[in-house]
Tab-separated table of C-alpha atoms in Angstrom:
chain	number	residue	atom	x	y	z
T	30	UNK	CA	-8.520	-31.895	5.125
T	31	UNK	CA	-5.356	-33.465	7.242
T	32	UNK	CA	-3.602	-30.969	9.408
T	33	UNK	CA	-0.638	-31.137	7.156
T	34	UNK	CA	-2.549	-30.328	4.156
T	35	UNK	CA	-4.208	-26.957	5.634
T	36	UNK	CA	-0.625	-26.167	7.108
T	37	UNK	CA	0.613	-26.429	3.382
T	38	UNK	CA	-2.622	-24.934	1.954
T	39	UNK	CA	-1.935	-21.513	4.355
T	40	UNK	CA	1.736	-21.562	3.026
T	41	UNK	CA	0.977	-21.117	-0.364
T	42	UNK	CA	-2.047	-18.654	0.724
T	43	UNK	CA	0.509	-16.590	2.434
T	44	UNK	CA	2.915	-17.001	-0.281
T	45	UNK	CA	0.428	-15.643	-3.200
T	46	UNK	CA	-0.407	-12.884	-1.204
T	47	UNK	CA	3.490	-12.102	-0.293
T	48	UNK	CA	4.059	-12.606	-4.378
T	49	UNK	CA	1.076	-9.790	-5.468
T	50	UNK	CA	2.613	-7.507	-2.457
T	51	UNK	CA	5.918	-7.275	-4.799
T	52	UNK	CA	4.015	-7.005	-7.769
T	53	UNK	CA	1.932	-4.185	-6.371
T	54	UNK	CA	4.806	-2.526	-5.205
T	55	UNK	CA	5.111	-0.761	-9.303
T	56	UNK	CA	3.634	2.324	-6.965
T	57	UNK	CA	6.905	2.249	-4.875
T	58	UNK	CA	9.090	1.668	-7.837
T	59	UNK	CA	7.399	4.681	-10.449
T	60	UNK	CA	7.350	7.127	-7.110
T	61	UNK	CA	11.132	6.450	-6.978
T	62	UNK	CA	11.893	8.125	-9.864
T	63	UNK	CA	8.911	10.571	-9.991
T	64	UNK	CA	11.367	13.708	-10.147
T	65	UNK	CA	13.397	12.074	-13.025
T	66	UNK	CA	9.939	10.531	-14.927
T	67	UNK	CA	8.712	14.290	-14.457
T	68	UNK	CA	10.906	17.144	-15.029
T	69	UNK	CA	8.140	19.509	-15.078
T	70	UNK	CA	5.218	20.280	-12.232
T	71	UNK	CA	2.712	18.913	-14.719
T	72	UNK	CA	4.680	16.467	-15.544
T	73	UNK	CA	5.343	14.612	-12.224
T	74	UNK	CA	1.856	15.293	-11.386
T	75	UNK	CA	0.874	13.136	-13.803
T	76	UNK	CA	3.053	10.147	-13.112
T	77	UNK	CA	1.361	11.133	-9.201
T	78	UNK	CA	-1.955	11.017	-10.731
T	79	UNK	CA	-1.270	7.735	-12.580
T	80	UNK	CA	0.394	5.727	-9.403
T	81	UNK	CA	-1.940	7.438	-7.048
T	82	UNK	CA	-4.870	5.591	-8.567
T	83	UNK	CA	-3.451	2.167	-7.408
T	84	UNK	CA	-1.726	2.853	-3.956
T	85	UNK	CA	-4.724	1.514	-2.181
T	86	UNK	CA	-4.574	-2.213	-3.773
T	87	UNK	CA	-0.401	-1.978	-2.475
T	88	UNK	CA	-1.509	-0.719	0.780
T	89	UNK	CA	-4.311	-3.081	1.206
T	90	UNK	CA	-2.299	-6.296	-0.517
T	91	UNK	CA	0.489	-5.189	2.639
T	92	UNK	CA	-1.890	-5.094	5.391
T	93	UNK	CA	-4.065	-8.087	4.456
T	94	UNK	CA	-0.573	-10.110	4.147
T	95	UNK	CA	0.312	-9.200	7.645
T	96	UNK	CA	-3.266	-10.671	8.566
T	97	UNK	CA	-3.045	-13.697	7.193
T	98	UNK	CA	0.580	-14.784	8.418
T	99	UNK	CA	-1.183	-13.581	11.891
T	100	UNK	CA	-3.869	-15.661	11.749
T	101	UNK	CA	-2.322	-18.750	9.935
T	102	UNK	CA	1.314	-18.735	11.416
T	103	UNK	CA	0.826	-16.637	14.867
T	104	UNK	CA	4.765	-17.594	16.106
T	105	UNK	CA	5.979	-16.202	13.463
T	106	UNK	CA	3.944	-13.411	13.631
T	107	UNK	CA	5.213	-12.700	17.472
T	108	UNK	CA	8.686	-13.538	16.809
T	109	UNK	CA	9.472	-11.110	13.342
T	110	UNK	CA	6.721	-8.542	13.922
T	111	UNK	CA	7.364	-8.380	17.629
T	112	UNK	CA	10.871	-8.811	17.540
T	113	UNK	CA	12.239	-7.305	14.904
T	114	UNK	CA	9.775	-4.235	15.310
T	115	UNK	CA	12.485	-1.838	14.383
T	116	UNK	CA	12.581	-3.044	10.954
T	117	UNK	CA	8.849	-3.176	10.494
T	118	UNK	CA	8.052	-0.004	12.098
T	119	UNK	CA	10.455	1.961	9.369
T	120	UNK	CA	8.483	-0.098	6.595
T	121	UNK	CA	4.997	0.820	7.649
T	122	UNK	CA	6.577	4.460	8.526
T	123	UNK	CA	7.332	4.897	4.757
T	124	UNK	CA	3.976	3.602	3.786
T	125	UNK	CA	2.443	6.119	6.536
T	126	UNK	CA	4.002	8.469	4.649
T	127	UNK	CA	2.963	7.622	1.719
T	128	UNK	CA	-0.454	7.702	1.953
T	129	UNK	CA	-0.472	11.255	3.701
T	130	UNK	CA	1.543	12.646	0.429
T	131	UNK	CA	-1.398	11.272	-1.759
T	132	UNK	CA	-3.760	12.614	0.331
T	133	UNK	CA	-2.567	16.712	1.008
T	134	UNK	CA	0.237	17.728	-1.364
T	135	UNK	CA	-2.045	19.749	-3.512
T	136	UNK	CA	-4.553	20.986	-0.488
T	137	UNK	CA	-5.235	24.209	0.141
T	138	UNK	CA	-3.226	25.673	3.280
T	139	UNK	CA	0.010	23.227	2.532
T	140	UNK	CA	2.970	24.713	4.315
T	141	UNK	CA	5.074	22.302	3.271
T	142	UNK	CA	4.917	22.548	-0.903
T	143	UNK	CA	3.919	19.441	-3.468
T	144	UNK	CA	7.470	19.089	-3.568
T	145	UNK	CA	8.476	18.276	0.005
T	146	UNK	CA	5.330	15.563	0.098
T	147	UNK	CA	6.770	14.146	-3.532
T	148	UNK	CA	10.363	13.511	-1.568
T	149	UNK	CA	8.576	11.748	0.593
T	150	UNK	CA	6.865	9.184	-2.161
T	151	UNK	CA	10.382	8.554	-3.232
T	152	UNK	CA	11.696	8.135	-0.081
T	153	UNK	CA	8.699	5.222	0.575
T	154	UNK	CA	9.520	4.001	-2.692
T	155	UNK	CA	13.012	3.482	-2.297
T	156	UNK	CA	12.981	2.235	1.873
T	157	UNK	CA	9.670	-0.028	1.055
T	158	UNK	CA	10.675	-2.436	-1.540
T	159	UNK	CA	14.334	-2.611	-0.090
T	160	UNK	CA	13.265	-2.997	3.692
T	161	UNK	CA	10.429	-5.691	2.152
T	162	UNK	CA	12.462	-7.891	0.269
T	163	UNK	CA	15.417	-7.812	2.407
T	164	UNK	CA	12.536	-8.947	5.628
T	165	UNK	CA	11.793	-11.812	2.876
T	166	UNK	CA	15.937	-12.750	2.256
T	167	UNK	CA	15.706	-13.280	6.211
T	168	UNK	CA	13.506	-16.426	5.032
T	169	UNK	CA	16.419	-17.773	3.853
T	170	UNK	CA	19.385	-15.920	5.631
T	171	UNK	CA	18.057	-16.577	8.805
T	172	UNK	CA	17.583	-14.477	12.071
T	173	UNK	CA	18.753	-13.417	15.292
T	174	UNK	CA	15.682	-14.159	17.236
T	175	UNK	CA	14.881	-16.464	20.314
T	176	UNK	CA	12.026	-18.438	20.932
T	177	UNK	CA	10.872	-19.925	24.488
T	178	UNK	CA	7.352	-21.259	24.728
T	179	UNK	CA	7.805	-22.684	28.136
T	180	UNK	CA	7.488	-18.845	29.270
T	181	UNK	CA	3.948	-19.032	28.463
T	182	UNK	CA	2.927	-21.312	31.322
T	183	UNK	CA	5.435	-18.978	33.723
T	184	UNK	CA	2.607	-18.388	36.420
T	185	UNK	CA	4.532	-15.309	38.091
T	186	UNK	CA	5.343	-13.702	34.480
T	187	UNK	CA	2.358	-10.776	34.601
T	188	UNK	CA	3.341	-10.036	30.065
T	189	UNK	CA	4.680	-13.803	28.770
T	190	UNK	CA	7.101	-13.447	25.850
T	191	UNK	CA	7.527	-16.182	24.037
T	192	UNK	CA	10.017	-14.874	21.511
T	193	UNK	CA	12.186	-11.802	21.668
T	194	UNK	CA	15.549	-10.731	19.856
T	195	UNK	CA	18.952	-11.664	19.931
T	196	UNK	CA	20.406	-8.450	20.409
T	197	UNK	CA	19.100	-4.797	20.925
T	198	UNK	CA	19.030	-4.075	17.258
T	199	UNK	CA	15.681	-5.426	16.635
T	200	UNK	CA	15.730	-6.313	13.248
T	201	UNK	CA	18.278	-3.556	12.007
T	202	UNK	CA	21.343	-6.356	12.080
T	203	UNK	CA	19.937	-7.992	9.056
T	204	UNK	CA	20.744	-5.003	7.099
T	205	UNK	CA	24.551	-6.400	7.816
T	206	UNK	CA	24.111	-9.458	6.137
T	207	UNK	CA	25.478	-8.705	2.632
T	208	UNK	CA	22.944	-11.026	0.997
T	209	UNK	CA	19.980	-9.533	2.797
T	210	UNK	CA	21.147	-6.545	1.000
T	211	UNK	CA	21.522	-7.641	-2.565
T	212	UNK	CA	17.692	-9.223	-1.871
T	213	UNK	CA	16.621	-6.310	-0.738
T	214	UNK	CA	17.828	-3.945	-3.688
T	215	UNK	CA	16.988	-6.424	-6.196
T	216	UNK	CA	13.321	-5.950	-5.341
T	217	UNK	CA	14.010	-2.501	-5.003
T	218	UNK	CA	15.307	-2.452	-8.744
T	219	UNK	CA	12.772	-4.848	-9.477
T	220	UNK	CA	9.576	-2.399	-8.447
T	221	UNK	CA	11.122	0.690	-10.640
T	222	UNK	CA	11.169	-1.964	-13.410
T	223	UNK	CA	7.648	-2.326	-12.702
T	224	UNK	CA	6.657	0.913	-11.903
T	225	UNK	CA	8.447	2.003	-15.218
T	226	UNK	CA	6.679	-0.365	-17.276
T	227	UNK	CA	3.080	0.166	-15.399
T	228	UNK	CA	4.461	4.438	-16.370
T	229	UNK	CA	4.480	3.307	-20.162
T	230	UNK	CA	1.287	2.089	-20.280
T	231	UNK	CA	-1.326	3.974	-18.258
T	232	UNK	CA	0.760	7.596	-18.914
T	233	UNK	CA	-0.193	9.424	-22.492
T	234	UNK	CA	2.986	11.530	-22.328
T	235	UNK	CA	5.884	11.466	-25.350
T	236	UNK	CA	8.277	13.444	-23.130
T	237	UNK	CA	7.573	10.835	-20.087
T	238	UNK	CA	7.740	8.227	-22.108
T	239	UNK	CA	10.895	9.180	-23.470
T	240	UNK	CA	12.327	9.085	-19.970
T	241	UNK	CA	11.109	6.000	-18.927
T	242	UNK	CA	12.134	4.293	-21.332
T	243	UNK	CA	16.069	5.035	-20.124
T	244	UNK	CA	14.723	4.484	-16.497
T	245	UNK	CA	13.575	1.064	-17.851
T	246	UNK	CA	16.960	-0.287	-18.662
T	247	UNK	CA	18.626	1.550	-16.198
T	248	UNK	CA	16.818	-0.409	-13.273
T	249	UNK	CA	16.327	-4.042	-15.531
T	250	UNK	CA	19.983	-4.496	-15.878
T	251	UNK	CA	20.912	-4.162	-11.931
T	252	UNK	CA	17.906	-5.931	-11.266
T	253	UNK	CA	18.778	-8.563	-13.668
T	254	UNK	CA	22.604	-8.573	-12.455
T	255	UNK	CA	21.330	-8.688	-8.248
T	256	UNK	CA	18.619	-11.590	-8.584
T	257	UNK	CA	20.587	-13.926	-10.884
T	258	UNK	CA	23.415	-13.431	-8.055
T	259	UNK	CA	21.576	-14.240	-5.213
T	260	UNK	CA	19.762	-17.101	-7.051
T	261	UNK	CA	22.989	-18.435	-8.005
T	262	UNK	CA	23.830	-17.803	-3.755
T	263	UNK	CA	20.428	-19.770	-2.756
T	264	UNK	CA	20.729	-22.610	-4.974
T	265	UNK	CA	24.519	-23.248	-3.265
T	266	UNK	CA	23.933	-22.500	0.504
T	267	UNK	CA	23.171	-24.716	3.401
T	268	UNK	CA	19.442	-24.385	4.305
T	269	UNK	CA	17.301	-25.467	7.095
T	270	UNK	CA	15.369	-28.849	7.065
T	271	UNK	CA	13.443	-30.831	10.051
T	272	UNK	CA	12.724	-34.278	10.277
T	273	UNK	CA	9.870	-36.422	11.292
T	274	UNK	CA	10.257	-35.388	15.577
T	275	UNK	CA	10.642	-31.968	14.508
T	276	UNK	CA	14.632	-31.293	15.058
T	277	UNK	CA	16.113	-29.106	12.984
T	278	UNK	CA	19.669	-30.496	10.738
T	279	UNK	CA	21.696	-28.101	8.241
T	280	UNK	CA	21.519	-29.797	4.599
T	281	UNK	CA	23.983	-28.941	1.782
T	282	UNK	CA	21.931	-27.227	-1.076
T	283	UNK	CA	18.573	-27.494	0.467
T	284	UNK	CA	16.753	-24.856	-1.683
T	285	UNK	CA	18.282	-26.922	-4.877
T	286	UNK	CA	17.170	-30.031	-3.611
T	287	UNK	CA	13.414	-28.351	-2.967
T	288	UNK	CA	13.219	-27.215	-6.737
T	289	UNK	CA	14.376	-30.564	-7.911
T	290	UNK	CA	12.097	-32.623	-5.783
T	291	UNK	CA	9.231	-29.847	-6.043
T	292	UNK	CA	9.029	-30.145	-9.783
T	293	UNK	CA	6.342	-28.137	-10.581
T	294	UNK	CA	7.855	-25.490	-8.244
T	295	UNK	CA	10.950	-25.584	-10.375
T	296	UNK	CA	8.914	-25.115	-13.601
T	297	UNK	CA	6.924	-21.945	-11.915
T	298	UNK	CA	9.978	-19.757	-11.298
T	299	UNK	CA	11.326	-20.767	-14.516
T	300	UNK	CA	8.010	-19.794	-16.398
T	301	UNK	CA	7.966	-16.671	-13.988
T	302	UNK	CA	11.580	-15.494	-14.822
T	303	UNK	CA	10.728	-15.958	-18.448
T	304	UNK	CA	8.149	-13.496	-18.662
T	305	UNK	CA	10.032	-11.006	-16.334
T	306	UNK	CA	12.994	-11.202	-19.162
T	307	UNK	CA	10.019	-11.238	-22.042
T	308	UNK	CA	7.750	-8.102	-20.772
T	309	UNK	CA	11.297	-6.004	-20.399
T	310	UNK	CA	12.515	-7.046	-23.805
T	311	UNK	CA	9.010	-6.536	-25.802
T	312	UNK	CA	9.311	-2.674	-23.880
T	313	UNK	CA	12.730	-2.203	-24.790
T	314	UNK	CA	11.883	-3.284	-28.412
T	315	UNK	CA	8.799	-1.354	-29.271
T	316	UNK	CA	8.926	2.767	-29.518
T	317	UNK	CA	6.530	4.428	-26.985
T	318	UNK	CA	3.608	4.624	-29.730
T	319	UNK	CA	3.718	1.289	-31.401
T	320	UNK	CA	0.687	-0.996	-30.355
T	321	UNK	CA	0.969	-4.155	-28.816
T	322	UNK	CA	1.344	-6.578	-25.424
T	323	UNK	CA	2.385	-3.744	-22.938
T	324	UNK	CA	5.520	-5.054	-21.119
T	325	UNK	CA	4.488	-5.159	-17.528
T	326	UNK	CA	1.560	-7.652	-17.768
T	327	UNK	CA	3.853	-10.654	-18.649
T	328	UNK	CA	6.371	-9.232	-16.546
T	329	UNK	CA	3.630	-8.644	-13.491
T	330	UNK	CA	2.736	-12.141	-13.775
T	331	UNK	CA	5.896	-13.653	-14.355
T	332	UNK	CA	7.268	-11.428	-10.963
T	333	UNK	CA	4.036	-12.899	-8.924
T	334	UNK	CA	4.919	-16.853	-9.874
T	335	UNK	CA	8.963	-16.233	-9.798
T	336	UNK	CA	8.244	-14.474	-5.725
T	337	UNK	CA	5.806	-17.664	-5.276
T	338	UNK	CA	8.117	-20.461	-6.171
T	339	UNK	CA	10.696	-19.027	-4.182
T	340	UNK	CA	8.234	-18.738	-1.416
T	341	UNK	CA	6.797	-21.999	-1.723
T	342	UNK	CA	10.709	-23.463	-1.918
T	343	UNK	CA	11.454	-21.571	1.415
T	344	UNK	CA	8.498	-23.449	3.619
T	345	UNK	CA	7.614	-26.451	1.851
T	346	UNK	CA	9.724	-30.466	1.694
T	347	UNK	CA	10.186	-30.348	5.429
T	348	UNK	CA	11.813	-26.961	5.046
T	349	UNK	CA	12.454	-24.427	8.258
T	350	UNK	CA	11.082	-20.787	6.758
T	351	UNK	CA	13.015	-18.842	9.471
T	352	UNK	CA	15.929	-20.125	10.354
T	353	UNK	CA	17.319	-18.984	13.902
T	354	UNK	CA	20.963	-18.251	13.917
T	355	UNK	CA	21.256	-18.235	17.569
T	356	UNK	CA	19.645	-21.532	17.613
T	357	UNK	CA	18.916	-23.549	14.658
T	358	UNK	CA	16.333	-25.852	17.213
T	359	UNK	CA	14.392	-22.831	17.646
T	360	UNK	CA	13.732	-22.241	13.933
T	361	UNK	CA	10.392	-21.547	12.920
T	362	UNK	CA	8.340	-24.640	10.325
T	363	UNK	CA	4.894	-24.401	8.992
T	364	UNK	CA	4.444	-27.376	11.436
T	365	UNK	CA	5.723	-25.638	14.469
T	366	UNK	CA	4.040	-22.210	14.339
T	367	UNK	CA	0.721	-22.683	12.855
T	368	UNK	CA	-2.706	-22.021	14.275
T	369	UNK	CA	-4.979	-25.217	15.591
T	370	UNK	CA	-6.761	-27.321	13.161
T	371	UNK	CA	-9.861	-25.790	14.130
T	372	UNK	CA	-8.537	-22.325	13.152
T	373	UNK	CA	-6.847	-23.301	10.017
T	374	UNK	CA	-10.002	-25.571	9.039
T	375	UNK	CA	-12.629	-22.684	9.466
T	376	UNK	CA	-9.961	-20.001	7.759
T	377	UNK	CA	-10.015	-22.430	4.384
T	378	UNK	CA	-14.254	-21.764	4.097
T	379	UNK	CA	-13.004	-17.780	4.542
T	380	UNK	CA	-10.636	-18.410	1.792
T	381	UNK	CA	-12.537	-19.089	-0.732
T	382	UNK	CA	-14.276	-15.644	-1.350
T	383	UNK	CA	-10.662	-14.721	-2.432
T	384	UNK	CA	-11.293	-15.491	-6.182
T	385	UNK	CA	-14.535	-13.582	-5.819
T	386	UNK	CA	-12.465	-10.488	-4.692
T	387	UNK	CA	-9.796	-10.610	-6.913
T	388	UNK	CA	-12.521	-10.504	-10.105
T	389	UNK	CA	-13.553	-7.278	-7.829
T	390	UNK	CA	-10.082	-5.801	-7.815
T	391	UNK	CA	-9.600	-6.790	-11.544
T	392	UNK	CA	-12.810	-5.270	-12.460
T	393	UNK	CA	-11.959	-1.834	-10.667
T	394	UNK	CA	-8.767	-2.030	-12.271
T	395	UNK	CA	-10.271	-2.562	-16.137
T	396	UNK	CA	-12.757	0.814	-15.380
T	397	UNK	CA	-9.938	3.104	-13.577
T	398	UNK	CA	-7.180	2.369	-16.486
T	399	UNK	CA	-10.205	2.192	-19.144
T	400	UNK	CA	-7.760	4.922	-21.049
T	401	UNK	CA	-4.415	6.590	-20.839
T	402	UNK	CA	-3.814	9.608	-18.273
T	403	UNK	CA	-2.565	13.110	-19.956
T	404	UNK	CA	-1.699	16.494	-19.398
T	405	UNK	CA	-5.251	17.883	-19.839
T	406	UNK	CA	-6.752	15.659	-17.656
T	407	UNK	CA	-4.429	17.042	-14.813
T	408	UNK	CA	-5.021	20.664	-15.718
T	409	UNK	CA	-8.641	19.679	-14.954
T	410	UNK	CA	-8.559	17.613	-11.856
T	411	UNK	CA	-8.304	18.069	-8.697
T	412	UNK	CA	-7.105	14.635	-7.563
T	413	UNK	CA	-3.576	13.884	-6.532
């Protein structure tokens, strides 16, 4: 195990677990439209009661994401969750949020109402999949950050910072980058696809069904209409490569060159964007009672290896996964903010009890959506 293998090895690592964060985030994108799934008290209950059994893997999938960039890529851990802590502290804010509605909108002694705690689901599931996947675009869009390691061996400096922001906005500016933005809502439309499909098939309700199937096409078509935009955007813009001392050049079309020299790479987001396009279209097809392939397995797979390749596309070929635009020599590489070889060598042996916990995950998953959720199991629960 070379150096440069591990440092690729933690890459994809991070990557996978970045790619089942936006799958996971179906609980963001059903809570977004819980008043519209759920005219009715009972009704948006239930869609409650059917996204509220899965919050935990999201919430969990988020944090353990967080922890592996920290442990595998540490600068770039410091510079965008230190930095830009503005934008980060509004994401885990809405999750925050989140799991407090779960947990007391239907206690006894809530001043507030159910409904006051459900605004508050859609309000995490609108500003969580937006905020995410417009902190991902900055993978490619770069950001305004500064990074000085040489402050690290400043003897009179009592707090060393090695990397701080740009500006005082801490994150927010990225929101003004127009692309960031059409990143940002794609996954945003993308996780109410999700969440509507996931809705479908664990919910045992013909008047929610009904519903969701509008919401479905009403969130695949701007989702289609933002990605295939942006896509078109990455494959044409300049990106950020680094040669064999490290220095950073601009290269025309880097992210097309990646996919055509990272074969395979090409072929995942392809297969991936397939089955996105097939799991909506077998939904849209079928009436909510006919049997068959429910729509958001192909689609939840094809979502994790489409958010992979493009992952894997941003940080592998010699490729700089956060670009600086104050000062493209100051962009962060897998090469030039990993961990030691020591640390990345004895986090591989750690890695491999992730298969073992992923069988765990999809084994609680099988027994909690064993059958669909209805309106009599609500009346006689006293869950979410």
């Amino acid at each position: 195990m070379t150096y440069s293998f591990l440092q690729h090895y933690w890459w994809f690592v991070v990557s996978l677990l970045g790619a089942l964060l936006v799958f996971l985030m179906f609980v963001q994108g059903a809570n977004s439209m819980v008043r519209s799934l759920g005219w009715t008290p009972e009704g948006r209950r239930l869609v409650v009661n059917s996204t509220g059994r899965k919050w935990e893997f999201t919430f969990t999938t988020l944090v353990t994401f967080g922890g592996a960039f920290f442990a595998s890529f540490p600068l770039f851990y410091s510079t965008s969750f230190g930095g830009a802590y503005w934008l980060w502290m509004i994401i885990l804010f809405s999750f925050v949020l989140q799991a407090v509605s779960y947990e007391f909108q239907n206690k006894l002694g809530n001043l507030l109402g159910p409904d006051v705690f459900q605004w508050f689901l859609v309000l995490n599931g609108i500003l969580g999949p937006l905020l995410l996947g417009g902190a991902v675009a900055t993978f490619f869009e770069g950001s305004n950050f500064v990074v000085e390691k040489g402050n690290f061996l400043d003897a009179a400096a009592v707090t060393p910072v090695i990397s701080h922001w740009g500006n005082a906005s801490h994150g927010l500016d990225a929101l003004l980058n127009p692309w960031v933005l059409v990143f940002g809502l794609a996954v945003m439309f993308l996780a109410r696809t999700l969440g509507t499909l996931y809705i479908i098939n664990n919910v045992d309700d013909e008047d929610i069904a009904s519903r969701a199937s509008v919401r479905l096409v009403g969130s695949a078509i701007p989702f289609l209409v933002l990605f295939v935009a942006y896509l078109v955007h990455l494959l044409l813009k300049d990106g950020y490569a680094y040669d064999a001392t490290g220095a950073i050049v601009i290269e025309p079309n880097k992210y097309l060159h990646n996919l055509l020299e990272m074969w395979p790479v090409l072929i995942l987001l392809l297969v991936g964007v397939v089955l996105v396009l097939y799991g909506i279209f077998i939904e849209v097809r079928r009436s909510s009672s006919a049997s068959g392939l429910a729509g958001i397995w192909p689609a939840g797979i094809g979502t994790v290896l489409t958010v992979l390749a493009l992952l894997l596309c941003a940080g592998w070929n010699s490729t700089a996964y956060y670009p600086s635009t104050v000062d493209a020599q100051m962009s962060l590489t897998i090469e030039n903010s990993c961990s030691s070889l020591f640390t990345l060598r004895t986090m591989f042996w750690v890695s491999l009890l992730v298969p073992f916990v992923l069988a765990y995950i999809f084994y609680c998953w099988r027994k909690i959506d064993s059958r669909k959720l209805t309106i009599d199991e609500i009346k006689h629960d006293e869950s979410y």
